Amino acid sequence: MSSIHELILSARPHLPAAPLARWASIFFTLCVATLLISLAASQAFLALAGLCYVAHVWRDKPQVHFLPIKLPLAIFCLWTVVSTFFAEVPAAGGFAIHKLVLFVILALTVNTIVSLRHLEFLFQALFVEAGLAALLATGQFIKDYRRASILHPQHFYLYMTDERVTGFMGHWMNFSGQEMLVFTALATLLLFAWVSKRRSQPAPSFLFAGAAGWIVLAVAGFSIFISLTRGVWLGCFVAGLYLLWRYLRRW
């Protein structure tokens, strides 16, 4: 108990000062920390974070910040709602509308993460979990490959695409999409650190900005490859082109 109490005390300077905002930050941290392990747990923590922050806004009247994407995001949400009325089965569109609430993540990120140390902790937690999920997926792929080679030699590709790796998730689309997002974030960090070092500029110094980051990037990239999810392959390719344009425009 004393170690937990010490951990809380050491983390307190990196959290918002207002009590409700602090709890929102803690729950949002748990949301991010469980994202690659359990979607149910992650979304439960997200709901608690959202409720705490709404209560904080209601009671304390803070200045609420948001990313500079209000107009395109509003158009996207509005167009999503309008499009359901023209669908063949309009009632089915409720599932898509329901998911729009996840954009609260953007507001929670910029309003409850108030220190660089906290932000670094969240990224490092995601990188560790992505590496573990990728290793688990590699084991799943080896197992499925051996089974398909023995039981389905005539329909090998069909079997492998029907039983894809999932990591800690229940479906390969969740797993590969998560790995793509973490892969892109880590690639951004490593490319920025490399370019900054070449230009003798200040660069990130925490653990995954060095060799450990390249190892996790390679493992995560391999797990994306063996996921056999071509849409995620395309997403990583487009993200790679953007990063090259952003940091190495001559390339």
mmCIF file of C-alpha atoms in Angstrom:
data_model
loop_
_atom_site.group_PDB
_atom_site.id
_atom_site.type_symbol
_atom_site.label_atom_id
_atom_site.label_comp_id
_atom_site.label_asym_id
_atom_site.label_seq_id
_atom_site.Cartn_x
_atom_site.Cartn_y
_atom_site.Cartn_z
ATOM 1 C CA MET A 1 0.000 0.000 0.000
ATOM 2 C CA SER A 2 2.820 2.409 0.799
ATOM 3 C CA SER A 3 4.359 1.937 -2.641
ATOM 4 C CA ILE A 4 0.992 2.658 -4.291
ATOM 5 C CA HIS A 5 0.601 5.751 -2.119
ATOM 6 C CA GLU A 6 4.106 6.906 -3.105
ATOM 7 C CA LEU A 7 3.284 6.315 -6.770
ATOM 8 C CA ILE A 8 0.146 8.450 -6.465
ATOM 9 C CA LEU A 9 2.079 11.226 -4.722
ATOM 10 C CA SER A 10 4.808 11.188 -7.380
ATOM 11 C CA ALA A 11 2.221 11.330 -10.172
ATOM 12 C CA ARG A 12 0.153 14.123 -8.622
ATOM 13 C CA PRO A 13 2.305 17.058 -9.886
ATOM 14 C CA HIS A 14 1.765 15.805 -13.450
ATOM 15 C CA LEU A 15 -2.038 15.730 -13.148
ATOM 16 C CA PRO A 16 -4.588 18.575 -13.249
ATOM 17 C CA ALA A 17 -5.023 20.486 -9.989
ATOM 18 C CA ALA A 18 -8.829 20.372 -9.814
ATOM 19 C CA PRO A 19 -10.037 17.135 -8.134
ATOM 20 C CA LEU A 20 -12.617 16.167 -10.765
ATOM 21 C CA ALA A 21 -10.212 16.948 -13.603
ATOM 22 C CA ARG A 22 -7.553 14.888 -11.819
ATOM 23 C CA TRP A 23 -9.863 11.891 -11.630
ATOM 24 C CA ALA A 24 -10.769 12.365 -15.285
ATOM 25 C CA SER A 25 -7.053 12.312 -16.090
ATOM 26 C CA ILE A 26 -6.508 9.141 -14.031
ATOM 27 C CA PHE A 27 -9.417 7.324 -15.684
ATOM 28 C CA PHE A 28 -8.273 8.480 -19.131
ATOM 29 C CA THR A 29 -4.788 7.168 -18.358
ATOM 30 C CA LEU A 30 -6.311 3.778 -17.496
ATOM 31 C CA CYS A 31 -8.346 3.963 -20.715
ATOM 32 C CA VAL A 32 -5.193 4.364 -22.787
ATOM 33 C CA ALA A 33 -3.252 1.809 -20.740
ATOM 34 C CA THR A 34 -5.877 -0.900 -21.352
ATOM 35 C CA LEU A 35 -6.634 -0.048 -24.976
ATOM 36 C CA LEU A 36 -4.535 -2.826 -26.521
ATOM 37 C CA ILE A 37 -5.497 -5.367 -23.843
ATOM 38 C CA SER A 38 -9.282 -5.079 -23.411
ATOM 39 C CA LEU A 39 -11.647 -2.812 -25.347
ATOM 40 C CA ALA A 40 -14.383 -3.345 -22.753
ATOM 41 C CA ALA A 41 -12.159 -2.153 -19.912
ATOM 42 C CA SER A 42 -10.776 0.709 -21.991
ATOM 43 C CA GLN A 43 -14.217 2.017 -22.924
ATOM 44 C CA ALA A 44 -15.443 1.672 -19.333
ATOM 45 C CA PHE A 45 -12.551 3.860 -18.166
ATOM 46 C CA LEU A 46 -13.271 6.266 -21.039
ATOM 47 C CA ALA A 47 -16.870 6.609 -19.871
ATOM 48 C CA LEU A 48 -15.726 7.324 -16.305
ATOM 49 C CA ALA A 49 -13.205 9.879 -17.577
ATOM 50 C CA GLY A 50 -15.878 11.579 -19.656
ATOM 51 C CA LEU A 51 -18.329 11.743 -16.757
ATOM 52 C CA CYS A 52 -15.700 13.174 -14.420
ATOM 53 C CA TYR A 53 -14.650 15.804 -16.924
ATOM 54 C CA VAL A 54 -18.251 16.834 -17.680
ATOM 55 C CA ALA A 55 -18.825 17.206 -13.929
ATOM 56 C CA HIS A 56 -15.612 19.264 -13.738
ATOM 57 C CA VAL A 57 -16.824 21.571 -16.521
ATOM 58 C CA TRP A 58 -20.254 21.880 -14.885
ATOM 59 C CA ARG A 59 -18.871 22.686 -11.418
ATOM 60 C CA ASP A 60 -15.583 24.504 -11.988
ATOM 61 C CA LYS A 61 -16.274 26.236 -15.344
ATOM 62 C CA PRO A 62 -12.717 25.800 -16.755
ATOM 63 C CA GLN A 63 -11.578 26.907 -20.178
ATOM 64 C CA VAL A 64 -12.098 23.907 -22.457
ATOM 65 C CA HIS A 65 -9.495 23.434 -25.177
ATOM 66 C CA PHE A 66 -9.898 21.492 -28.411
ATOM 67 C CA LEU A 67 -7.784 20.588 -31.402
ATOM 68 C CA PRO A 68 -8.049 22.961 -34.417
ATOM 69 C CA ILE A 69 -10.297 20.538 -36.343
ATOM 70 C CA LYS A 70 -13.708 21.666 -35.124
ATOM 71 C CA LEU A 71 -15.181 22.468 -38.547
ATOM 72 C CA PRO A 72 -14.113 19.316 -40.457
ATOM 73 C CA LEU A 73 -15.030 17.140 -37.458
ATOM 74 C CA ALA A 74 -18.451 18.786 -37.172
ATOM 75 C CA ILE A 75 -19.048 18.295 -40.918
ATOM 76 C CA PHE A 76 -18.005 14.644 -40.655
ATOM 77 C CA CYS A 77 -20.355 13.997 -37.724
ATOM 78 C CA LEU A 78 -23.237 15.874 -39.365
ATOM 79 C CA TRP A 79 -22.750 14.070 -42.692
ATOM 80 C CA THR A 80 -22.649 10.720 -40.879
ATOM 81 C CA VAL A 81 -25.983 11.447 -39.205
ATOM 82 C CA VAL A 82 -27.604 12.750 -42.400
ATOM 83 C CA SER A 83 -26.389 9.797 -44.473
ATOM 84 C CA THR A 84 -28.209 7.318 -42.231
ATOM 85 C CA PHE A 85 -31.554 8.775 -43.330
ATOM 86 C CA PHE A 86 -30.776 7.802 -46.933
ATOM 87 C CA ALA A 87 -29.551 4.302 -46.105
ATOM 88 C CA GLU A 88 -31.481 1.237 -47.223
ATOM 89 C CA VAL A 89 -31.918 0.332 -43.539
ATOM 90 C CA PRO A 90 -31.784 3.655 -41.634
ATOM 91 C CA ALA A 91 -32.033 1.959 -38.236
ATOM 92 C CA ALA A 92 -28.703 0.233 -38.840
ATOM 93 C CA GLY A 93 -27.032 3.651 -38.994
ATOM 94 C CA GLY A 94 -27.550 4.046 -35.270
ATOM 95 C CA PHE A 95 -24.493 1.863 -34.715
ATOM 96 C CA ALA A 96 -22.293 4.332 -36.621
ATOM 97 C CA ILE A 97 -23.844 7.353 -34.886
ATOM 98 C CA HIS A 98 -23.300 5.707 -31.511
ATOM 99 C CA LYS A 99 -19.566 5.519 -32.202
ATOM 100 C CA LEU A 100 -19.278 9.274 -32.754
ATOM 101 C CA VAL A 101 -19.140 9.656 -28.974
ATOM 102 C CA LEU A 102 -15.584 8.282 -29.144
ATOM 103 C CA PHE A 103 -14.434 11.678 -30.411
ATOM 104 C CA VAL A 104 -14.572 12.726 -26.750
ATOM 105 C CA ILE A 105 -11.072 11.184 -26.692
ATOM 106 C CA LEU A 106 -9.793 14.297 -28.488
ATOM 107 C CA ALA A 107 -11.213 16.642 -25.854
ATOM 108 C CA LEU A 108 -9.977 14.493 -22.963
ATOM 109 C CA THR A 109 -6.486 14.290 -24.437
ATOM 110 C CA VAL A 110 -5.900 18.022 -24.686
ATOM 111 C CA ASN A 111 -7.636 18.870 -21.394
ATOM 112 C CA THR A 112 -6.548 16.110 -18.998
ATOM 113 C CA ILE A 113 -2.964 15.473 -20.156
ATOM 114 C CA VAL A 114 -1.251 18.559 -18.769
ATOM 115 C CA SER A 115 2.430 17.555 -18.594
ATOM 116 C CA LEU A 116 5.026 16.181 -20.984
ATOM 117 C CA ARG A 117 5.956 13.474 -18.463
ATOM 118 C CA HIS A 118 2.373 12.193 -18.459
ATOM 119 C CA LEU A 119 2.244 12.178 -22.255
ATOM 120 C CA GLU A 120 5.520 10.268 -22.467
ATOM 121 C CA PHE A 121 4.213 7.705 -19.970
ATOM 122 C CA LEU A 122 1.121 7.071 -22.085
ATOM 123 C CA PHE A 123 3.131 6.609 -25.275
ATOM 124 C CA GLN A 124 5.610 4.297 -23.583
ATOM 125 C CA ALA A 125 2.758 2.189 -22.164
ATOM 126 C CA LEU A 126 1.276 1.886 -25.647
ATOM 127 C CA PHE A 127 4.639 0.943 -27.157
ATOM 128 C CA VAL A 128 5.206 -1.802 -24.569
ATOM 129 C CA GLU A 129 1.706 -3.198 -25.046
ATOM 130 C CA ALA A 130 2.003 -3.069 -28.832
ATOM 131 C CA GLY A 131 5.253 -5.031 -28.635
ATOM 132 C CA LEU A 132 3.682 -7.665 -26.369
ATOM 133 C CA ALA A 133 0.592 -7.922 -28.593
ATOM 134 C CA ALA A 134 2.828 -8.282 -31.647
ATOM 135 C CA LEU A 135 4.803 -11.110 -30.017
ATOM 136 C CA LEU A 136 1.561 -12.870 -29.087
ATOM 137 C CA ALA A 137 0.303 -12.452 -32.657
ATOM 138 C CA THR A 138 3.542 -13.929 -34.002
ATOM 139 C CA GLY A 139 2.986 -16.996 -31.837
ATOM 140 C CA GLN A 140 -0.601 -17.227 -33.093
ATOM 141 C CA PHE A 141 0.581 -17.004 -36.700
ATOM 142 C CA ILE A 142 3.161 -19.783 -36.244
ATOM 143 C CA LYS A 143 0.498 -22.007 -34.668
ATOM 144 C CA ASP A 144 -2.030 -21.309 -37.450
ATOM 145 C CA TYR A 145 0.621 -21.756 -40.144
ATOM 146 C CA ARG A 146 1.556 -25.205 -38.871
ATOM 147 C CA ARG A 147 -2.078 -26.227 -38.533
ATOM 148 C CA ALA A 148 -2.974 -25.009 -42.028
ATOM 149 C CA SER A 149 0.049 -26.769 -43.541
ATOM 150 C CA ILE A 150 -1.116 -30.090 -42.098
ATOM 151 C CA LEU A 151 -4.906 -29.879 -42.233
ATOM 152 C CA HIS A 152 -5.571 -27.581 -45.192
ATOM 153 C CA PRO A 153 -2.663 -27.852 -47.663
ATOM 154 C CA GLN A 154 -5.036 -27.430 -50.624
ATOM 155 C CA HIS A 155 -6.743 -24.351 -49.204
ATOM 156 C CA PHE A 156 -3.842 -22.825 -47.312
ATOM 157 C CA TYR A 157 -4.402 -19.151 -48.197
ATOM 158 C CA LEU A 158 -8.164 -19.353 -47.608
ATOM 159 C CA TYR A 159 -7.639 -20.858 -44.163
ATOM 160 C CA MET A 160 -4.964 -18.340 -43.178
ATOM 161 C CA THR A 161 -7.113 -15.362 -44.161
ATOM 162 C CA ASP A 162 -10.135 -16.815 -42.367
ATOM 163 C CA GLU A 163 -8.218 -17.391 -39.099
ATOM 164 C CA ARG A 164 -5.962 -14.342 -38.788
ATOM 165 C CA VAL A 165 -3.901 -13.209 -35.818
ATOM 166 C CA THR A 166 -5.710 -11.138 -33.196
ATOM 167 C CA GLY A 167 -3.167 -10.432 -30.433
ATOM 168 C CA PHE A 168 -5.107 -9.615 -27.255
ATOM 169 C CA MET A 169 -8.189 -8.656 -29.268
ATOM 170 C CA GLY A 170 -11.112 -10.770 -30.421
ATOM 171 C CA HIS A 171 -10.851 -9.770 -34.082
ATOM 172 C CA TRP A 172 -7.961 -9.133 -36.452
ATOM 173 C CA MET A 173 -9.359 -5.761 -37.578
ATOM 174 C CA ASN A 174 -9.168 -4.418 -34.013
ATOM 175 C CA PHE A 175 -5.666 -5.810 -33.550
ATOM 176 C CA SER A 176 -4.223 -4.665 -36.875
ATOM 177 C CA GLY A 177 -5.836 -1.226 -36.592
ATOM 178 C CA GLN A 178 -4.360 -0.711 -33.135
ATOM 179 C CA GLU A 179 -0.926 -1.861 -34.275
ATOM 180 C CA MET A 180 -1.133 0.529 -37.233
ATOM 181 C CA LEU A 181 -1.836 3.514 -34.966
ATOM 182 C CA VAL A 182 0.976 2.652 -32.544
ATOM 183 C CA PHE A 183 3.346 1.802 -35.421
ATOM 184 C CA THR A 184 2.680 5.219 -36.973
ATOM 185 C CA ALA A 185 3.154 7.056 -33.664
ATOM 186 C CA LEU A 186 6.420 5.227 -32.964
ATOM 187 C CA ALA A 187 7.677 5.758 -36.519
ATOM 188 C CA THR A 188 6.942 9.471 -36.104
ATOM 189 C CA LEU A 189 8.943 9.612 -32.877
ATOM 190 C CA LEU A 190 11.917 7.716 -34.313
ATOM 191 C CA LEU A 191 12.008 9.693 -37.547
ATOM 192 C CA PHE A 192 11.750 12.988 -35.680
ATOM 193 C CA ALA A 193 14.539 11.918 -33.280
ATOM 194 C CA TRP A 194 16.771 10.815 -36.183
ATOM 195 C CA VAL A 195 16.238 14.000 -38.192
ATOM 196 C CA SER A 196 16.769 16.188 -35.111
ATOM 197 C CA LYS A 197 20.001 14.393 -34.298
ATOM 198 C CA ARG A 198 21.310 14.852 -37.840
ATOM 199 C CA ARG A 199 20.492 18.552 -37.684
ATOM 200 C CA SER A 200 22.041 18.922 -34.200
ATOM 201 C CA GLN A 201 18.661 19.886 -32.763
ATOM 202 C CA PRO A 202 17.098 18.821 -29.434
ATOM 203 C CA ALA A 203 15.593 15.333 -29.748
ATOM 204 C CA PRO A 204 13.388 13.138 -27.533
ATOM 205 C CA SER A 205 15.472 11.348 -24.926
ATOM 206 C CA PHE A 206 13.132 8.782 -23.345
ATOM 207 C CA LEU A 207 13.475 5.022 -23.782
ATOM 208 C CA PHE A 208 11.719 4.372 -27.088
ATOM 209 C CA ALA A 209 13.459 7.181 -28.945
ATOM 210 C CA GLY A 210 16.476 4.873 -29.344
ATOM 211 C CA ALA A 211 17.261 1.228 -30.059
ATOM 212 C CA ALA A 212 14.311 -0.082 -28.035
ATOM 213 C CA GLY A 213 11.974 1.900 -30.263
ATOM 214 C CA TRP A 214 13.420 0.409 -33.451
ATOM 215 C CA ILE A 215 13.007 -3.103 -32.025
ATOM 216 C CA VAL A 216 9.360 -2.512 -31.137
ATOM 217 C CA LEU A 217 8.780 -0.877 -34.526
ATOM 218 C CA ALA A 218 10.175 -3.930 -36.316
ATOM 219 C CA VAL A 219 8.123 -6.363 -34.223
ATOM 220 C CA ALA A 220 4.929 -4.303 -34.644
ATOM 221 C CA GLY A 221 5.562 -3.937 -38.378
ATOM 222 C CA PHE A 222 6.008 -7.698 -38.737
ATOM 223 C CA SER A 223 2.757 -8.322 -36.845
ATOM 224 C CA ILE A 224 0.961 -5.962 -39.227
ATOM 225 C CA PHE A 225 2.398 -7.905 -42.173
ATOM 226 C CA ILE A 226 1.286 -11.303 -40.853
ATOM 227 C CA SER A 227 -2.160 -9.932 -39.976
ATOM 228 C CA LEU A 228 -2.890 -10.185 -43.741
ATOM 229 C CA THR A 229 -5.071 -7.076 -43.464
ATOM 230 C CA ARG A 230 -4.445 -5.194 -46.686
ATOM 231 C CA GLY A 231 -6.371 -2.084 -45.646
ATOM 232 C CA VAL A 232 -3.968 -1.655 -42.721
ATOM 233 C CA TRP A 233 -1.007 -2.237 -45.045
ATOM 234 C CA LEU A 234 -2.338 0.624 -47.182
ATOM 235 C CA GLY A 235 -2.834 2.807 -44.102
ATOM 236 C CA CYS A 236 0.786 2.270 -43.010
ATOM 237 C CA PHE A 237 2.001 3.024 -46.534
ATOM 238 C CA VAL A 238 0.086 6.319 -46.704
ATOM 239 C CA ALA A 239 1.269 7.240 -43.209
ATOM 240 C CA GLY A 240 4.857 6.484 -44.269
ATOM 241 C CA LEU A 241 4.533 8.768 -47.289
ATOM 242 C CA TYR A 242 3.194 11.544 -45.062
ATOM 243 C CA LEU A 243 6.067 11.151 -42.603
ATOM 244 C CA LEU A 244 8.634 11.301 -45.405
ATOM 245 C CA TRP A 245 6.955 14.437 -46.756
ATOM 246 C CA ARG A 246 6.845 15.944 -43.280
ATOM 247 C CA TYR A 247 10.447 15.257 -42.221
ATOM 248 C CA LEU A 248 12.410 14.375 -45.381
ATOM 249 C CA ARG A 249 10.740 16.324 -48.149
ATOM 250 C CA ARG A 250 13.608 15.871 -50.597
ATOM 251 C CA TRP A 251 12.932 12.130 -50.537
#
